[in-house]
GROMACS .gro file of C-alpha atoms in nm:
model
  219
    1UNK     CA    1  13.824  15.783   5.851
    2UNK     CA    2  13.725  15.439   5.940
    3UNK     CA    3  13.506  15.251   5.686
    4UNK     CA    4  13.202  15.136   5.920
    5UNK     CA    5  13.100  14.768   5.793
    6UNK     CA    6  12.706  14.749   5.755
    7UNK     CA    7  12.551  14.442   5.913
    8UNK     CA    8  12.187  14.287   5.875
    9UNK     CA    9  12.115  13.985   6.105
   10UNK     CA   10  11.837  13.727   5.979
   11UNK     CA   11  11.736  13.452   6.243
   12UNK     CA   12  11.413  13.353   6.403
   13UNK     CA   13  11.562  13.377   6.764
   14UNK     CA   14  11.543  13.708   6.915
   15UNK     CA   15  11.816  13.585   7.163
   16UNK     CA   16  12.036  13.476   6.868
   17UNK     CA   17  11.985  13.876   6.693
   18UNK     CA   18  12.045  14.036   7.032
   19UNK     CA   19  12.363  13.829   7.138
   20UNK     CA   20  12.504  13.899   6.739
   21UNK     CA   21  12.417  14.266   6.791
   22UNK     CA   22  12.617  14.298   7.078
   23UNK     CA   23  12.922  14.103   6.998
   24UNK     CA   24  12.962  14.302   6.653
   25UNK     CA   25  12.851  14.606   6.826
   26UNK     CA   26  13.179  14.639   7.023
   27UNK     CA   27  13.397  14.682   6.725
   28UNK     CA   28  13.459  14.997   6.596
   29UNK     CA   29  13.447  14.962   6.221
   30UNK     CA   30  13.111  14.740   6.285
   31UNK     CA   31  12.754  14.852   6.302
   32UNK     CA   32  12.443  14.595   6.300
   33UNK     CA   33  12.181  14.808   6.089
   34UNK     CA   34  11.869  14.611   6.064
   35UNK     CA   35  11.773  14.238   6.135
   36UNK     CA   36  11.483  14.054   6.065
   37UNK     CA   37  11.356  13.712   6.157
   38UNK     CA   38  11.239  13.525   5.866
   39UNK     CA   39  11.326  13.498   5.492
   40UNK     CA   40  11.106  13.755   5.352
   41UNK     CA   41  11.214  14.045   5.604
   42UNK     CA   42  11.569  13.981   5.543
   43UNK     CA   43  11.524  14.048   5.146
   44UNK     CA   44  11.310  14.345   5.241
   45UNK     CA   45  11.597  14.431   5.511
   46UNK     CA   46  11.863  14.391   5.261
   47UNK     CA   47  11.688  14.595   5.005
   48UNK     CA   48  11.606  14.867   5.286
   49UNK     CA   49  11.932  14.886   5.461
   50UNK     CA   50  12.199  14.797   5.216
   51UNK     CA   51  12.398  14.664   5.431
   52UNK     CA   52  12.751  14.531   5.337
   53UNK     CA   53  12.739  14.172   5.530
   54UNK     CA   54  12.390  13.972   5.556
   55UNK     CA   55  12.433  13.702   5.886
   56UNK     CA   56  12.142  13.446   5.722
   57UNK     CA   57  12.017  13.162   5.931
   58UNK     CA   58  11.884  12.893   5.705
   59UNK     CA   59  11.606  12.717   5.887
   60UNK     CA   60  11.374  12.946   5.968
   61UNK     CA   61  10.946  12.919   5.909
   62UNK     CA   62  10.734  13.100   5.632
   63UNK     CA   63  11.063  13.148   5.398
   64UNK     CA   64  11.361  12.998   5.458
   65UNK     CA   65  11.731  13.111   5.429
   66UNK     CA   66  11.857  12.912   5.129
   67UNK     CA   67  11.565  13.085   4.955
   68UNK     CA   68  11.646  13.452   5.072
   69UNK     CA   69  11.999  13.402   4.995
   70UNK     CA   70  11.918  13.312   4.631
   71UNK     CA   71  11.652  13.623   4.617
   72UNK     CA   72  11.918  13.832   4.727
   73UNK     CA   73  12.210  13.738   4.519
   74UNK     CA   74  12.007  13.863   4.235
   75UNK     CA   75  11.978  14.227   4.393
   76UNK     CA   76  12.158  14.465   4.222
   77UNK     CA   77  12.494  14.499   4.393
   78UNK     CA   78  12.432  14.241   4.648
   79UNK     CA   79  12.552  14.220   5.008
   80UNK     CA   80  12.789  13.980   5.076
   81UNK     CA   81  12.596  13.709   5.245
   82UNK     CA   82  12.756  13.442   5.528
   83UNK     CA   83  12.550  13.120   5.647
   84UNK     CA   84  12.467  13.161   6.035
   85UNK     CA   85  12.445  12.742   6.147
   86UNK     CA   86  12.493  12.563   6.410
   87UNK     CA   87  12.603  12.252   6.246
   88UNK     CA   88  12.911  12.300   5.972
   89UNK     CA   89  12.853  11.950   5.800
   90UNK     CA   90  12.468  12.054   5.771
   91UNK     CA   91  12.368  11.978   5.386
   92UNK     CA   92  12.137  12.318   5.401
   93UNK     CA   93  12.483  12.530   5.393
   94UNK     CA   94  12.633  12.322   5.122
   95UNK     CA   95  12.352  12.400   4.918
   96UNK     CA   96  12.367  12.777   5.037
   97UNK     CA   97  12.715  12.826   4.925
   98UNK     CA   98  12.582  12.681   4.551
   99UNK     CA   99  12.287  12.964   4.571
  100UNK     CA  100  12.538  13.252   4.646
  101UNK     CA  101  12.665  13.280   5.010
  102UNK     CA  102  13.007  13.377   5.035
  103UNK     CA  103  13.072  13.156   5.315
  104UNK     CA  104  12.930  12.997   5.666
  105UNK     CA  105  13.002  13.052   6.005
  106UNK     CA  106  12.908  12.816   6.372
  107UNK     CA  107  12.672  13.027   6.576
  108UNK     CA  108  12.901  12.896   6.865
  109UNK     CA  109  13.213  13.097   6.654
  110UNK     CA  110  13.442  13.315   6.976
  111UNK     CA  111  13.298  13.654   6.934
  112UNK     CA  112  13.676  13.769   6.874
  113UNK     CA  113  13.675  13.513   6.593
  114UNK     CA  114  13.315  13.666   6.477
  115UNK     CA  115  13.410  13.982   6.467
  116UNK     CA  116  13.712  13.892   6.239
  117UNK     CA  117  13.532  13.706   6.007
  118UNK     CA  118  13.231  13.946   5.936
  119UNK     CA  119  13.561  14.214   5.811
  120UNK     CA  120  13.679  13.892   5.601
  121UNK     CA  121  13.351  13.861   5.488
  122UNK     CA  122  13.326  14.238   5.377
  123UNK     CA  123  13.635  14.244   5.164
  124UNK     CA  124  13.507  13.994   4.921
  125UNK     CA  125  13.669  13.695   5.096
  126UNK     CA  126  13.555  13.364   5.201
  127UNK     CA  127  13.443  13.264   5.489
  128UNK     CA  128  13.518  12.892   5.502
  129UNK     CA  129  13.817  12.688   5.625
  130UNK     CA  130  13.920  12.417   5.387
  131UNK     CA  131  13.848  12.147   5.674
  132UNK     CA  132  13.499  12.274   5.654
  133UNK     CA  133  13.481  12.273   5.278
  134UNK     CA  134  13.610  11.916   5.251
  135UNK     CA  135  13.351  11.761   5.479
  136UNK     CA  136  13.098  11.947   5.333
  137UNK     CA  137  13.182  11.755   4.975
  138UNK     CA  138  13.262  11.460   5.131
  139UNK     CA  139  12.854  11.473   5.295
  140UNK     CA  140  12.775  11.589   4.974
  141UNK     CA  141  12.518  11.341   4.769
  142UNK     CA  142  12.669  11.541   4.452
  143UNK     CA  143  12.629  11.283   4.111
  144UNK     CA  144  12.870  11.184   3.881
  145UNK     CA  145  12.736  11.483   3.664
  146UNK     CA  146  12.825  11.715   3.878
  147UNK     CA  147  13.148  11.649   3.923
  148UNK     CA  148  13.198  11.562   3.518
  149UNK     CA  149  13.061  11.923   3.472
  150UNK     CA  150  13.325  12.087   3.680
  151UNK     CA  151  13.610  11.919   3.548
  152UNK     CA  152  13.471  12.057   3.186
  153UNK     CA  153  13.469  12.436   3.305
  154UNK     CA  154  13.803  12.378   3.489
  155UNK     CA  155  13.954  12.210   3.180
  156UNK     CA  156  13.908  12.555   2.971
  157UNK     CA  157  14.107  12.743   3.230
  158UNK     CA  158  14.441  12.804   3.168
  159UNK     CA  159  14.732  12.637   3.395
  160UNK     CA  160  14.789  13.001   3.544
  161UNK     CA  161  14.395  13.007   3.660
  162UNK     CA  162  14.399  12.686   3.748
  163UNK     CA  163  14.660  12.728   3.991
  164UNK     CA  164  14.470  13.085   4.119
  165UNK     CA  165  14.179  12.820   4.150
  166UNK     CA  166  14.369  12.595   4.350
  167UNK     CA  167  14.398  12.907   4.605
  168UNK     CA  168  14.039  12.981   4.593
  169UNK     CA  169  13.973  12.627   4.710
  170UNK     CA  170  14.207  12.641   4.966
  171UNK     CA  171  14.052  12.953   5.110
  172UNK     CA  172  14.348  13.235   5.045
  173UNK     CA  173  14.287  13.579   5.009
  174UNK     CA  174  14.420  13.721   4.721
  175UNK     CA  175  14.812  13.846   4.884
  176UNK     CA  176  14.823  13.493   5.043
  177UNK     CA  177  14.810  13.318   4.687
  178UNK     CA  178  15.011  13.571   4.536
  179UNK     CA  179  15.255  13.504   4.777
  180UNK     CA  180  15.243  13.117   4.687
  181UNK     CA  181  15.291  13.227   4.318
  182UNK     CA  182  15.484  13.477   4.333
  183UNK     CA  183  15.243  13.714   4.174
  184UNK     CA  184  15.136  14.080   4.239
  185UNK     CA  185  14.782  14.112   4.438
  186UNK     CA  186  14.664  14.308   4.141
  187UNK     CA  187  14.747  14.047   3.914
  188UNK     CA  188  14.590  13.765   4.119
  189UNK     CA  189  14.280  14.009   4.142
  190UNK     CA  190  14.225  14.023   3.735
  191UNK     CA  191  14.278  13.635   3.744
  192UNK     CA  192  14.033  13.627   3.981
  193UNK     CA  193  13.769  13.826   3.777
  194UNK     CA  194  13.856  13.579   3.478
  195UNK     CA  195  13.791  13.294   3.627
  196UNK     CA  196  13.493  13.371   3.792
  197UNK     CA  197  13.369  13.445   3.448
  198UNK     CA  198  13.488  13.166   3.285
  199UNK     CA  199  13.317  12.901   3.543
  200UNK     CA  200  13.017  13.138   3.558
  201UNK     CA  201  13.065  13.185   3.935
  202UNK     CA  202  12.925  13.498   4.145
  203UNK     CA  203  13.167  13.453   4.414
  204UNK     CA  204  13.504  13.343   4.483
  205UNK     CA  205  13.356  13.067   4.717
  206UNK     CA  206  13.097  12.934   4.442
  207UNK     CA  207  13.484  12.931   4.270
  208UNK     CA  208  13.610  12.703   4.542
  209UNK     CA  209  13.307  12.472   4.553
  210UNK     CA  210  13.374  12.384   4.136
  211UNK     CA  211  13.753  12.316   4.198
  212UNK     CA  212  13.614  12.087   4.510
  213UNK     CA  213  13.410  11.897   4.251
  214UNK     CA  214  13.676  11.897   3.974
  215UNK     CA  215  13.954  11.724   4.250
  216UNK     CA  216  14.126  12.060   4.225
  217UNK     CA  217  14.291  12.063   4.560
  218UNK     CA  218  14.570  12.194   4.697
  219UNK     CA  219  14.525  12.054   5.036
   0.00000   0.00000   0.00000
């Protein structure tokens, strides 16, 4: 039986709902459940739908996306949630993968490509190229204290974490860095669960964004 992947759409444009509806619509294993159109209906969407994947426009009036995302990453058993923009260098996602989204994605993305990511997106991985990540920290107005705080938390990590870290930032899914360290996918799973603890992350991309600031790069 094919696990259906439950979708809620948040953006003010009516056009923008109906065009995301019927691009995910056509895949099988994909089924838009509810969408609202500003901030407060997509928390009261999520809560009401449950929905596995949350598409979350940012700017949008009365409240905004960056402060649904953070109302809904405190949900109990949260949706994953992915940034719906139309610009990727746009300091508004930056600041949305910090509060909790899992990753971003261009409103102009192929539908092929969309379809693709929202089944990334719903099992638990992120949805962000490293191109995108590295201009995003390079447009980043992030102090010196920032950075000095991720190197601490990255510094307690062992060198086996830190090199499942380097992965994160990269943007693997778990088999793809096992394959680069020769590890089992289980095994790269419970380092991922570790590490997230240890850097006090909720998400593997939150992961990513600390090994950004700490210079921990593969490249």
């Amino acid at each position: 039986m094919i696990r259906v992947i439950r979708v809620l759409v948040v953006d003010d444009e009516p056009m923008v709902c109906a065009h995301l509806r019927t691009i995910l619509g056509s895949a099988g294993d994909i089924e838009v459940v509810d969408e609202a159109h500003d901030g407060a209906d997509g928390v009261e969407a999520a809560v009401r739908s449950r929905p596995d994947v949350v598409l979350m426009d940012l700017r949008m009036p009365g409240v905004d996306g960056l402060t649904a995302i953070e109302r809904i990453s405190k949900l109990p058993d949260p949706p994953v949630v992915v940034v719906l923009t139309t610009f990727d260098a746009d300091q508004y996602v930056l600041r949305a993968l910090r509060g909790g989204a899992a990753g971003f994605l261009v409103k102009s993305t192929p539908p092929e490509d969309l379809i693709g990511l929202v089944r990334v997106a719903a099992e638990g991985n992120t949805v962000l190229s490293p191109a995108a990540a590295r201009r995003l920290i390079a447009a980043s107005a992030d102090n010196q204290q920032a950075r000095d705080r991720a190197r601490r938390l990255v510094a307690a990590l062992t060198e086996r974490e830190a090199e499942v870290l380097t992965g994160l930032s990269d943007g693997l899914s778990n088999a793809q860095i096992g394959a680069r360290l020769y590890l089992s996918e289980a095994t790269v799973k419970g380092y991922v669960s570790r590490i997230l603890d240890k850097l006090g992350c909720a998400n593997r991309t939150q992961a990513g964004l600390v090994a950004h600031d700490a210079g921990l790069a593969g490249g």
